[in-house]
Amino acid sequence: MCTDDFCAPESHLWRAVLREWEHWADRYSYPLVMNPIFEATELFQRGVGGDTEVVTKQMYTFTDKGGRSVTLRPEGTAGVVRAFLNSGTSGAWKGAYSGPMFRYERPQAGRRRQFWQVGVEYLDVEGPAADAEVIELGYRYLSAVQVTGLELLLNSLGDELCRPGYVDLLRRYLEERRSRLCDDSVSLIEVNPLRVLDCKVCAPVLADAPAMKDHLCDPCATHYQQVKSALDGLGIAFREDARLVRGLDYYTRTAFEYIATDLTVAQNAVGGGGRYDGLAEAIGGRRTPGVGFALGIDRIILSSDLVPEPEVDVYLVSETTPADALVAASRLREKGLRVDFDTEGRSVKAQFKAASRSEARAVVVLRAGGALVDARVGEERGDVPLPELASWLMGRLG
Ligand code: AMP
């Protein structure tokens, strides 16, 4: 099936990265939004775009027992926008999500059929500060999880007023160079020339292609300028990339991508996003401007230098019975410490081995009949009365 399991110790990094995500989403006041993992197929056809590769080739679509066509979600935005529209509220609305997505792609390093995305959507907002806040959140989070060689790419795609003129210009440019383009690009000239800009194979031909940012109408140019100034004000470096596009009509103005330049896999984008002022209408709702991003946790894991903190605070080695250790562990756990011990009554030597494997921050030896335990945190060691054990440990583990 080309899916993977992640267990400890590998899963420690996943946990650390996902915990950090919750922390950053909270800081920017994005509450959790939980969507179904499967939806009516039509939502993605309309919300992702009927002629995109994701929809035409990559969706896990099936007919359920009620005869409905349903699809495992290939991305998060359409579901969140639908949830917002269903909620019947209006005015600025935020949501953060985290969960598995599904695309039938050729599996390789950094590309899986079930992969994990986190993301935010900020809806019913138009101002450039919203774009900048969203971009900043992703950037700060990726920095916090130590993605190496992080780079932010930025572009503006204009809107329904200025983009059609630009698309004509681009189409003409491509027509004139038709013979030098790959077959896929040639087939896109008529239907969606913007997506040709994405083509890696045709890069040399596209070097001098007209850039959307030079053909923006005044309101779009002002918006773009203000997003860039806001990022400057936040001290976030970015590189303008005229070839960064989203091929669908409902994407407007800001487009951005986060790249892990040190990541040596076929695709080094760790996330991307933009403004999608036309999306809500495309899925049958009222016009709702919005901006958001999705980050790929699988690739973040591959490019992160983060060393996860130990997951166990205290390992109890028992010279008595597992039952004694169970009670002692329970008391420490009540105080909030993360505790592990051997439930099988194995030798003290075997328990010490397990303690060392667990990388626990402290090891405590429960002595036979003893009111005193032998507690060790790093180099520090003490004979501690059992009732004082929790406070002794917490004083040292913080
Ligand atoms: P997209 O939803 O296509 O804009 O993708 C956003 C991010 O999700 C990408 O930058 C990747 O980091 C990640 N991503 C997309 N597809 C996959 C996949 N098949 N496997 C792993 N990560 C993916």
GROMACS .gro file of C-alpha atoms in nm, residues 315 317 346-359:
model
   16
  315TYR     CA    1   1.244   0.560   3.551
  317VAL     CA    2   1.397   0.062   3.929
  346ARG     CA    3   1.278  -0.847   3.599
  347SER     CA    4   1.624  -0.832   3.758
  348VAL     CA    5   1.758  -0.500   3.883
  349LYS     CA    6   2.028  -0.520   3.617
  350ALA     CA    7   1.765  -0.560   3.343
  351GLN     CA    8   1.571  -0.267   3.489
  352PHE     CA    9   1.879  -0.045   3.482
  353LYS     CA   10   1.929  -0.135   3.119
  354ALA     CA   11   1.569  -0.039   3.045
  355ALA     CA   12   1.619   0.285   3.239
  356SER     CA   13   1.915   0.374   3.026
  357ARG     CA   14   1.731   0.284   2.703
  358SER     CA   15   1.444   0.509   2.808
  359GLU     CA   16   1.684   0.807   2.835
   0.00000   0.00000   0.00000
